[in-house]
PDB file of C-alpha atoms and ligand atoms in Angstrom:
ATOM      1  CA  MET A   1      83.824 107.379  96.891  1.00 83.00           C
ATOM      2  CA  ARG A   2      86.973 105.897  98.424  1.00 96.00           C
ATOM      3  CA  ARG A   3      86.559 102.609 100.248  1.00 96.00           C
ATOM      4  CA  THR A   4      87.658 102.773 103.871  1.00 97.00           C
ATOM      5  CA  ILE A   5      90.680 100.586 104.584  1.00 98.00           C
ATOM      6  CA  ILE A   6      91.734  99.400 108.037  1.00 98.00           C
ATOM      7  CA  ALA A   7      95.017  97.505 108.132  1.00 98.00           C
ATOM      8  CA  GLY A   8      96.685  95.728 111.038  1.00 98.00           C
ATOM      9  CA  ASN A   9     100.472  95.805 111.179  1.00 98.00           C
ATOM     10  CA  TRP A  10     101.367  92.888 113.422  1.00 98.00           C
ATOM     11  CA  LYS A  11     105.070  93.816 113.403  1.00 98.00           C
ATOM     12  CA  MET A  12     107.243  91.021 114.880  1.00 98.00           C
ATOM     13  CA  TYR A  13     104.439  89.251 116.717  1.00 98.00           C
ATOM     14  CA  LYS A  14     102.607  85.945 116.148  1.00 98.00           C
ATOM     15  CA  THR A  15     103.774  82.533 115.051  1.00 98.00           C
ATOM     16  CA  SER A  16     101.960  80.893 112.152  1.00 98.00           C
ATOM     17  CA  GLY A  17      99.633  78.987 114.516  1.00 98.00           C
ATOM     18  CA  GLU A  18      98.800  82.174 116.407  1.00 98.00           C
ATOM     19  CA  ALA A  19      98.225  84.002 113.118  1.00 98.00           C
ATOM     20  CA  ARG A  20      95.765  81.369 111.931  1.00 98.00           C
ATOM     21  CA  ARG A  21      93.837  81.617 115.212  1.00 98.00           C
ATOM     22  CA  LEU A  22      93.786  85.423 115.133  1.00 98.00           C
ATOM     23  CA  VAL A  23      92.308  85.446 111.626  1.00 98.00           C
ATOM     24  CA  GLU A  24      89.792  82.697 112.531  1.00 98.00           C
ATOM     25  CA  ASP A  25      88.724  84.707 115.598  1.00 98.00           C
ATOM     26  CA  LEU A  26      88.486  87.926 113.589  1.00 98.00           C
ATOM     27  CA  LYS A  27      86.285  86.600 110.786  1.00 96.00           C
ATOM     28  CA  PRO A  28      82.968  86.332 112.676  1.00 96.00           C
ATOM     29  CA  LEU A  29      83.597  89.639 114.467  1.00 96.00           C
ATOM     30  CA  VAL A  30      83.853  91.704 111.286  1.00 95.00           C
ATOM     31  CA  GLY A  31      81.142  89.880 109.311  1.00 84.00           C
ATOM     32  CA  ALA A  32      80.407  91.295 105.881  1.00 80.00           C
ATOM     33  CA  SER A  33      81.882  94.715 106.575  1.00 82.00           C
ATOM     34  CA  GLU A  34      82.009  97.271 103.750  1.00 90.00           C
ATOM     35  CA  VAL A  35      85.396  98.305 105.101  1.00 96.00           C
ATOM     36  CA  GLU A  36      88.441  96.807 103.383  1.00 97.00           C
ATOM     37  CA  ILE A  37      90.215  94.776 106.076  1.00 98.00           C
ATOM     38  CA  VAL A  38      93.894  93.867 105.830  1.00 98.00           C
ATOM     39  CA  VAL A  39      96.139  91.953 108.217  1.00 98.00           C
ATOM     40  CA  CYS A  40      99.922  92.142 107.846  1.00 99.00           C
ATOM     41  CA  PRO A  41     101.648  89.315 109.737  1.00 98.00           C
ATOM     42  CA  PRO A  42     105.388  88.614 109.667  1.00 98.00           C
ATOM     43  CA  PHE A  43     106.671  86.796 106.557  1.00 98.00           C
ATOM     44  CA  THR A  44     106.705  83.454 108.393  1.00 98.00           C
ATOM     45  CA  ALA A  45     102.967  83.637 109.151  1.00 98.00           C
ATOM     46  CA  LEU A  46     101.746  84.969 105.789  1.00 98.00           C
ATOM     47  CA  ALA A  47     100.789  81.590 104.361  1.00 98.00           C
ATOM     48  CA  ALA A  48      98.874  80.555 107.493  1.00 98.00           C
ATOM     49  CA  ALA A  49      97.044  83.898 107.646  1.00 98.00           C
ATOM     50  CA  ALA A  50      96.225  83.812 103.933  1.00 98.00           C
ATOM     51  CA  ASN A  51      94.861  80.253 104.196  1.00 98.00           C
ATOM     52  CA  ALA A  52      92.722  81.180 107.191  1.00 98.00           C
ATOM     53  CA  ALA A  53      91.453  84.334 105.446  1.00 97.00           C
ATOM     54  CA  SER A  54      90.672  82.555 102.195  1.00 96.00           C
ATOM     55  CA  GLY A  55      87.045  83.092 101.137  1.00 94.00           C
ATOM     56  CA  SER A  56      86.521  85.862 103.721  1.00 95.00           C
ATOM     57  CA  ASN A  57      86.607  89.649 103.340  1.00 95.00           C
ATOM     58  CA  ILE A  58      90.007  89.818 105.043  1.00 98.00           C
ATOM     59  CA  SER A  59      93.050  90.445 102.836  1.00 98.00           C
ATOM     60  CA  VAL A  60      96.635  89.747 103.720  1.00 98.00           C
ATOM     61  CA  GLY A  61      99.634  92.044 103.334  1.00 98.00           C
ATOM     62  CA  ALA A  62     103.361  91.761 103.967  1.00 98.00           C
ATOM     63  CA  GLN A  63     105.357  94.214 106.085  1.00 98.00           C
ATOM     64  CA  ASP A  64     108.159  94.717 103.566  1.00 98.00           C
ATOM     65  CA  ILE A  65     109.299  93.639 100.099  1.00 98.00           C
ATOM     66  CA  PHE A  66     112.614  93.588  98.251  1.00 98.00           C
ATOM     67  CA  TRP A  67     112.934  95.595  95.026  1.00 98.00           C
ATOM     68  CA  GLU A  68     114.270  92.809  92.801  1.00 98.00           C
ATOM     69  CA  ASP A  69     112.082  89.881  91.782  1.00 98.00           C
ATOM     70  CA  GLU A  70     114.812  87.278  92.382  1.00 98.00           C
ATOM     71  CA  GLY A  71     118.578  87.015  92.731  1.00 98.00           C
ATOM     72  CA  PRO A  72     121.469  86.656  95.173  1.00 98.00           C
ATOM     73  CA  TYR A  73     119.964  88.748  98.012  1.00 98.00           C
ATOM     74  CA  THR A  74     120.285  86.644 101.137  1.00 98.00           C
ATOM     75  CA  GLY A  75     117.417  87.066 103.550  1.00 98.00           C
ATOM     76  CA  GLU A  76     115.185  89.095 101.248  1.00 98.00           C
ATOM     77  CA  VAL A  77     111.657  88.304 100.036  1.00 98.00           C
ATOM     78  CA  SER A  78     110.353  89.438  96.652  1.00 98.00           C
ATOM     79  CA  GLY A  79     107.035  90.561  95.194  1.00 98.00           C
ATOM     80  CA  PRO A  80     106.368  87.366  93.207  1.00 98.00           C
ATOM     81  CA  MET A  81     107.018  85.331  96.386  1.00 98.00           C
ATOM     82  CA  LEU A  82     104.532  87.421  98.368  1.00 98.00           C
ATOM     83  CA  LYS A  83     101.969  87.245  95.608  1.00 98.00           C
ATOM     84  CA  ASP A  84     102.413  83.466  95.502  1.00 98.00           C
ATOM     85  CA  LEU A  85     101.514  83.271  99.218  1.00 97.00           C
ATOM     86  CA  GLY A  86      98.246  85.108  98.637  1.00 97.00           C
ATOM     87  CA  CYS A  87      99.265  88.641  99.604  1.00 98.00           C
ATOM     88  CA  ARG A  88      97.365  91.585  98.121  1.00 98.00           C
ATOM     89  CA  PHE A  89      99.102  94.412 100.003  1.00 98.00           C
ATOM     90  CA  CYS A  90     102.575  95.311 101.193  1.00 98.00           C
ATOM     91  CA  ILE A  91     103.629  97.877 103.796  1.00 98.00           C
ATOM     92  CA  ILE A  92     106.633  99.874 102.574  1.00 98.00           C
ATOM     93  CA  GLY A  93     108.847 102.392 104.385  1.00 98.00           C
ATOM     94  CA  HIS A  94     107.489 101.893 107.892  1.00 98.00           C
ATOM     95  CA  SER A  95     109.276 104.205 110.329  1.00 98.00           C
ATOM     96  CA  GLU A  96     110.714 101.201 112.191  1.00 98.00           C
ATOM     97  CA  ARG A  97     112.399 100.096 108.962  1.00 98.00           C
ATOM     98  CA  ARG A  98     113.639 103.631 108.362  1.00 97.00           C
ATOM     99  CA  GLN A  99     114.906 103.888 111.960  1.00 96.00           C
ATOM    100  CA  TYR A 100     116.451 100.444 112.551  1.00 97.00           C
ATOM    101  CA  PHE A 101     117.248  99.150 109.073  1.00 97.00           C
ATOM    102  CA  GLY A 102     118.386 102.249 107.192  1.00 97.00           C
ATOM    103  CA  GLU A 103     115.431 102.351 104.794  1.00 98.00           C
ATOM    104  CA  THR A 104     115.704 105.480 102.617  1.00 98.00           C
ATOM    105  CA  ASP A 105     113.278 107.269 100.331  1.00 98.00           C
ATOM    106  CA  ALA A 106     115.243 105.855  97.387  1.00 98.00           C
ATOM    107  CA  ASN A 107     114.682 102.312  98.717  1.00 98.00           C
ATOM    108  CA  VAL A 108     111.015 103.062  99.249  1.00 98.00           C
ATOM    109  CA  ARG A 109     110.710 104.218  95.643  1.00 98.00           C
ATOM    110  CA  LYS A 110     112.226 100.991  94.305  1.00 98.00           C
ATOM    111  CA  LYS A 111     110.057  98.872  96.581  1.00 98.00           C
ATOM    112  CA  VAL A 112     106.862 100.681  95.579  1.00 98.00           C
ATOM    113  CA  ARG A 113     107.631  99.967  91.940  1.00 98.00           C
ATOM    114  CA  ALA A 114     108.414  96.334  92.741  1.00 98.00           C
ATOM    115  CA  ALA A 115     105.090  95.961  94.538  1.00 98.00           C
ATOM    116  CA  PHE A 116     103.095  97.298  91.583  1.00 98.00           C
ATOM    117  CA  ARG A 117     105.111  95.131  89.188  1.00 98.00           C
ATOM    118  CA  SER A 118     103.917  92.073  91.136  1.00 98.00           C
ATOM    119  CA  GLY A 119     100.319  93.243  91.390  1.00 98.00           C
ATOM    120  CA  LEU A 120     100.573  94.161  95.077  1.00 98.00           C
ATOM    121  CA  ILE A 121      99.115  97.371  96.504  1.00 98.00           C
ATOM    122  CA  PRO A 122     101.702  99.298  98.500  1.00 98.00           C
ATOM    123  CA  ILE A 123     100.835 100.876 101.841  1.00 98.00           C
ATOM    124  CA  VAL A 124     103.541 103.534 101.979  1.00 98.00           C
ATOM    125  CA  CYS A 125     104.298 104.973 105.412  1.00 98.00           C
ATOM    126  CA  VAL A 126     105.397 108.552 105.957  1.00 98.00           C
ATOM    127  CA  GLY A 127     105.643 110.719 109.073  1.00 98.00           C
ATOM    128  CA  GLU A 128     107.830 113.011 111.134  1.00 97.00           C
ATOM    129  CA  THR A 129     109.792 112.332 114.325  1.00 96.00           C
ATOM    130  CA  LEU A 130     109.135 114.273 117.531  1.00 95.00           C
ATOM    131  CA  ALA A 131     112.233 116.441 116.962  1.00 96.00           C
ATOM    132  CA  GLU A 132     111.084 117.246 113.422  1.00 97.00           C
ATOM    133  CA  ARG A 133     107.616 118.149 114.667  1.00 95.00           C
ATOM    134  CA  GLU A 134     109.027 120.399 117.383  1.00 95.00           C
ATOM    135  CA  GLU A 135     111.153 122.169 114.782  1.00 97.00           C
ATOM    136  CA  GLY A 136     108.032 122.791 112.700  1.00 97.00           C
ATOM    137  CA  LYS A 137     109.227 120.488 109.928  1.00 97.00           C
ATOM    138  CA  THR A 138     106.258 118.100 109.728  1.00 97.00           C
ATOM    139  CA  LEU A 139     105.061 119.152 106.275  1.00 98.00           C
ATOM    140  CA  GLU A 140     108.577 119.474 104.917  1.00 98.00           C
ATOM    141  CA  VAL A 141     109.460 115.907 106.006  1.00 98.00           C
ATOM    142  CA  CYS A 142     106.227 114.446 104.649  1.00 98.00           C
ATOM    143  CA  ARG A 143     106.714 116.320 101.380  1.00 98.00           C
ATOM    144  CA  ARG A 144     110.190 114.841 100.942  1.00 98.00           C
ATOM    145  CA  GLN A 145     109.016 111.312 101.786  1.00 98.00           C
ATOM    146  CA  VAL A 146     106.059 111.546  99.375  1.00 98.00           C
ATOM    147  CA  GLU A 147     107.890 113.252  96.516  1.00 98.00           C
ATOM    148  CA  GLU A 148     110.925 110.982  96.666  1.00 98.00           C
ATOM    149  CA  GLY A 149     109.239 107.751  97.715  1.00 98.00           C
ATOM    150  CA  LEU A 150     106.377 107.939  95.238  1.00 98.00           C
ATOM    151  CA  GLU A 151     108.227 109.253  92.215  1.00 97.00           C
ATOM    152  CA  GLY A 152     107.964 107.543  88.835  1.00 96.00           C
ATOM    153  CA  LEU A 153     104.537 105.904  89.046  1.00 98.00           C
ATOM    154  CA  THR A 154     101.780 106.029  86.443  1.00 98.00           C
ATOM    155  CA  SER A 155      98.628 107.950  87.391  1.00 98.00           C
ATOM    156  CA  GLU A 156      96.770 104.647  87.404  1.00 98.00           C
ATOM    157  CA  GLU A 157      99.218 103.191  89.924  1.00 98.00           C
ATOM    158  CA  ALA A 158      99.007 106.340  92.042  1.00 98.00           C
ATOM    159  CA  SER A 159      95.217 106.049  92.150  1.00 98.00           C
ATOM    160  CA  LYS A 160      95.510 102.540  93.676  1.00 98.00           C
ATOM    161  CA  LEU A 161      98.096 103.546  96.234  1.00 98.00           C
ATOM    162  CA  VAL A 162      97.556 103.544  99.976  1.00 98.00           C
ATOM    163  CA  VAL A 163      99.589 106.046 102.011  1.00 98.00           C
ATOM    164  CA  ALA A 164      99.757 105.857 105.805  1.00 98.00           C
ATOM    165  CA  TYR A 165     100.571 109.040 107.700  1.00 98.00           C
ATOM    166  CA  GLU A 166     102.155 107.809 110.918  1.00 98.00           C
ATOM    167  CA  PRO A 167     103.793 110.463 113.102  1.00 97.00           C
ATOM    168  CA  VAL A 168     106.720 108.552 114.610  1.00 96.00           C
ATOM    169  CA  TRP A 169     106.117 110.001 118.079  1.00 95.00           C
ATOM    170  CA  ALA A 170     102.581 108.560 118.081  1.00 95.00           C
ATOM    171  CA  ILE A 171     103.639 104.965 117.351  1.00 94.00           C
ATOM    172  CA  GLY A 172     103.313 102.661 120.345  1.00 93.00           C
ATOM    173  CA  THR A 173     103.287 105.605 122.752  1.00 93.00           C
ATOM    174  CA  GLY A 174      99.586 105.992 123.488  1.00 91.00           C
ATOM    175  CA  ARG A 175      99.823 109.557 122.152  1.00 90.00           C
ATOM    176  CA  THR A 176      97.958 110.357 118.947  1.00 90.00           C
ATOM    177  CA  ALA A 177      97.979 113.353 116.676  1.00 91.00           C
ATOM    178  CA  THR A 178      94.777 115.332 117.067  1.00 95.00           C
ATOM    179  CA  PRO A 179      92.299 114.391 114.338  1.00 97.00           C
ATOM    180  CA  ARG A 180      92.562 117.972 113.020  1.00 96.00           C
ATOM    181  CA  ASP A 181      96.359 117.862 112.837  1.00 96.00           C
ATOM    182  CA  ALA A 182      96.188 114.475 111.101  1.00 98.00           C
ATOM    183  CA  GLN A 183      93.630 115.873 108.632  1.00 98.00           C
ATOM    184  CA  GLU A 184      95.886 118.838 107.908  1.00 98.00           C
ATOM    185  CA  VAL A 185      98.879 116.637 107.071  1.00 98.00           C
ATOM    186  CA  ILE A 186      96.791 114.100 105.163  1.00 98.00           C
ATOM    187  CA  GLY A 187      95.076 116.860 103.149  1.00 98.00           C
ATOM    188  CA  PHE A 188      98.556 118.200 102.342  1.00 98.00           C
ATOM    189  CA  ILE A 189      99.686 114.729 101.184  1.00 98.00           C
ATOM    190  CA  ARG A 190      96.629 114.477  98.922  1.00 98.00           C
ATOM    191  CA  GLU A 191      97.481 117.863  97.387  1.00 98.00           C
ATOM    192  CA  LEU A 192     101.029 116.674  96.733  1.00 98.00           C
ATOM    193  CA  ILE A 193      99.711 113.562  95.001  1.00 98.00           C
ATOM    194  CA  SER A 194      97.402 115.766  92.946  1.00 98.00           C
ATOM    195  CA  LYS A 195     100.383 117.837  91.795  1.00 98.00           C
ATOM    196  CA  MET A 196     102.378 114.713  90.978  1.00 98.00           C
ATOM    197  CA  TYR A 197      99.681 112.542  89.384  1.00 98.00           C
ATOM    198  CA  GLY A 198      96.605 114.671  88.794  1.00 98.00           C
ATOM    199  CA  GLU A 199      93.332 115.258  90.566  1.00 98.00           C
ATOM    200  CA  ASP A 200      91.752 111.931  89.672  1.00 98.00           C
ATOM    201  CA  ALA A 201      94.580 109.911  91.189  1.00 98.00           C
ATOM    202  CA  ALA A 202      94.563 112.120  94.294  1.00 98.00           C
ATOM    203  CA  ARG A 203      90.808 111.706  94.665  1.00 98.00           C
ATOM    204  CA  GLN A 204      91.049 107.923  94.404  1.00 98.00           C
ATOM    205  CA  CYS A 205      94.151 107.060  96.412  1.00 98.00           C
ATOM    206  CA  ARG A 206      93.543 106.255 100.039  1.00 98.00           C
ATOM    207  CA  ILE A 207      95.367 107.839 102.956  1.00 98.00           C
ATOM    208  CA  GLN A 208      95.320 106.349 106.441  1.00 98.00           C
ATOM    209  CA  TYR A 209      96.258 107.677 109.853  1.00 98.00           C
ATOM    210  CA  GLY A 210      98.458 105.502 112.078  1.00 98.00           C
ATOM    211  CA  GLY A 211      99.832 105.851 115.601  1.00 97.00           C
ATOM    212  CA  SER A 212      98.171 104.520 118.791  1.00 95.00           C
ATOM    213  CA  VAL A 213      94.810 103.942 117.087  1.00 97.00           C
ATOM    214  CA  LYS A 214      92.385 102.168 119.443  1.00 97.00           C
ATOM    215  CA  PRO A 215      88.648 101.407 119.408  1.00 98.00           C
ATOM    216  CA  GLU A 216      88.139 104.414 121.735  1.00 97.00           C
ATOM    217  CA  ASN A 217      89.851 106.984 119.502  1.00 97.00           C
ATOM    218  CA  ILE A 218      89.217 105.879 115.905  1.00 98.00           C
ATOM    219  CA  ALA A 219      85.869 107.684 115.373  1.00 98.00           C
ATOM    220  CA  PRO A 220      87.056 111.333 115.233  1.00 98.00           C
ATOM    221  CA  PHE A 221      89.807 110.370 112.775  1.00 98.00           C
ATOM    222  CA  MET A 222      87.279 108.731 110.484  1.00 97.00           C
ATOM    223  CA  GLU A 223      85.128 111.871 110.596  1.00 97.00           C
ATOM    224  CA  GLN A 224      87.850 113.865 108.816  1.00 97.00           C
ATOM    225  CA  PRO A 225      87.232 114.334 105.084  1.00 96.00           C
ATOM    226  CA  ASP A 226      90.631 113.105 103.860  1.00 97.00           C
ATOM    227  CA  ILE A 227      91.224 110.232 106.298  1.00 98.00           C
ATOM    228  CA  ASP A 228      90.275 106.941 104.644  1.00 98.00           C
ATOM    229  CA  GLY A 229      91.205 104.501 107.363  1.00 98.00           C
ATOM    230  CA  ALA A 230      93.907 103.497 109.787  1.00 98.00           C
ATOM    231  CA  LEU A 231      97.108 101.497 110.031  1.00 98.00           C
ATOM    232  CA  VAL A 232      96.903  99.854 113.439  1.00 98.00           C
ATOM    233  CA  GLY A 233      99.788  98.323 115.391  1.00 98.00           C
ATOM    234  CA  GLY A 234      99.248  97.088 118.956  1.00 98.00           C
ATOM    235  CA  ALA A 235      95.445  97.046 118.856  1.00 98.00           C
ATOM    236  CA  SER A 236      95.467  94.814 115.761  1.00 98.00           C
ATOM    237  CA  LEU A 237      96.986  91.936 117.754  1.00 98.00           C
ATOM    238  CA  ASP A 238      93.722  91.381 119.595  1.00 98.00           C
ATOM    239  CA  PRO A 239      90.787  90.296 117.420  1.00 98.00           C
ATOM    240  CA  VAL A 240      88.187  92.000 119.615  1.00 98.00           C
ATOM    241  CA  SER A 241      89.879  95.403 119.562  1.00 98.00           C
ATOM    242  CA  PHE A 242      90.799  95.207 115.869  1.00 98.00           C
ATOM    243  CA  ALA A 243      87.209  94.268 114.994  1.00 98.00           C
ATOM    244  CA  ALA A 244      85.924  97.151 117.137  1.00 98.00           C
ATOM    245  CA  ILE A 245      88.141  99.546 115.149  1.00 98.00           C
ATOM    246  CA  VAL A 246      86.868  98.118 111.835  1.00 98.00           C
ATOM    247  CA  ASN A 247      83.237  98.248 112.929  1.00 97.00           C
ATOM    248  CA  THR A 248      83.480 101.764 114.372  1.00 97.00           C
ATOM    249  CA  ALA A 249      85.107 103.017 111.161  1.00 97.00           C
ATOM    250  CA  ALA A 250      82.302 101.433 109.127  1.00 96.00           C
ATOM    251  CA  GLU A 251      79.681 103.011 111.376  1.00 95.00           C
ATOM    252  CA  VAL A 252      81.191 106.517 111.050  1.00 95.00           C
ATOM    253  CA  LYS A 253      81.345 106.233 107.257  1.00 89.00           C
ATOM    254  CA  ARG A 254      77.772 104.924 107.108  1.00 88.00           C
ATOM    255  CA  ARG A 255      76.594 107.889 109.180  1.00 89.00           C
ATOM    256  CA  GLN A 256      78.426 110.313 106.890  1.00 86.00           C
ATOM    257  CA  LYS A 257      76.573 108.958 103.859  1.00 79.00           C
ATOM    258  CA  ILE A 258      73.138 109.597 105.362  1.00 73.00           C
TER     259      ILE A 258
HETATM  260  P1  LIG B 301     100.602 101.430 117.263  1.00 57.15           P
HETATM  261  O1  LIG B 301      99.164 101.359 116.800  1.00 57.15           O
HETATM  262  O2  LIG B 301     100.995 100.289 118.156  1.00 57.15           O
HETATM  263  O3  LIG B 301     100.939 102.779 117.798  1.00 57.15           O
HETATM  264  O4  LIG B 301     101.521 101.221 115.938  1.00 57.15           O
HETATM  265  C1  LIG B 301     101.264 101.994 114.813  1.00 57.15           C
HETATM  266  C2  LIG B 301     102.059 101.473 113.697  1.00 57.15           C
HETATM  267  O5  LIG B 301     103.268 101.571 113.653  1.00 57.15           O
HETATM  268  C3  LIG B 301     101.333 100.797 112.597  1.00 57.15           C
HETATM  269  O6  LIG B 301     102.154 100.603 111.498  1.00 57.15           O
END
């Protein structure tokens, strides 16, 4: 049984003081949830968030990583540095990095390997743009991003992986994919991982949906058989709404088990 994972991508929001307060406010609202809870603040707030989360069931992740462990790479942050701050996860290949910072599938591949090398769990983002969707290329784009971005792992690494399917047109727009469409793409991604790394790895790795997830719309996504959680942007900046997403996801999964 895969453990549900809800992650908050704070993007370029929150100072370190604000991050500490957000985590402190979140802790009592999520209690001892069986859901794996991750917050991903900007680099500058990672230490504060990790200190505030220490001893709780909230893990901390970074929003990016560089592929070398150290060296003359001005402005970059490496896996060992993130690990040292208390990170357990790392978002890689977010569409905003692909769109604004020229992130390629080849970069993603190197970063995924760097994350595993440092003992971090990558949350690898894939998803099509609106134009690609309208041209009927959704599966083709996701296939390329998965095959090229996730190449060269061991089956054990693949089984620990988190993939986030985030249709670019659903990010920050208030529009979501339908839960059925998201299930179709996510089921397809799981099949690809099965072909690349075997059935066991595909059964164990977790795949999230992302794009305008809110407390009001999370439930039908969590009811889909292949959707193991969500990567949440805007709604993760407010402790009450992020906790409501976590608690609703837990409730849906609990109901499914009965
Ligand atoms: P929103 O939830 O704000 O649409 O952002 C989604 C996202 O990009 C998470 O990585």
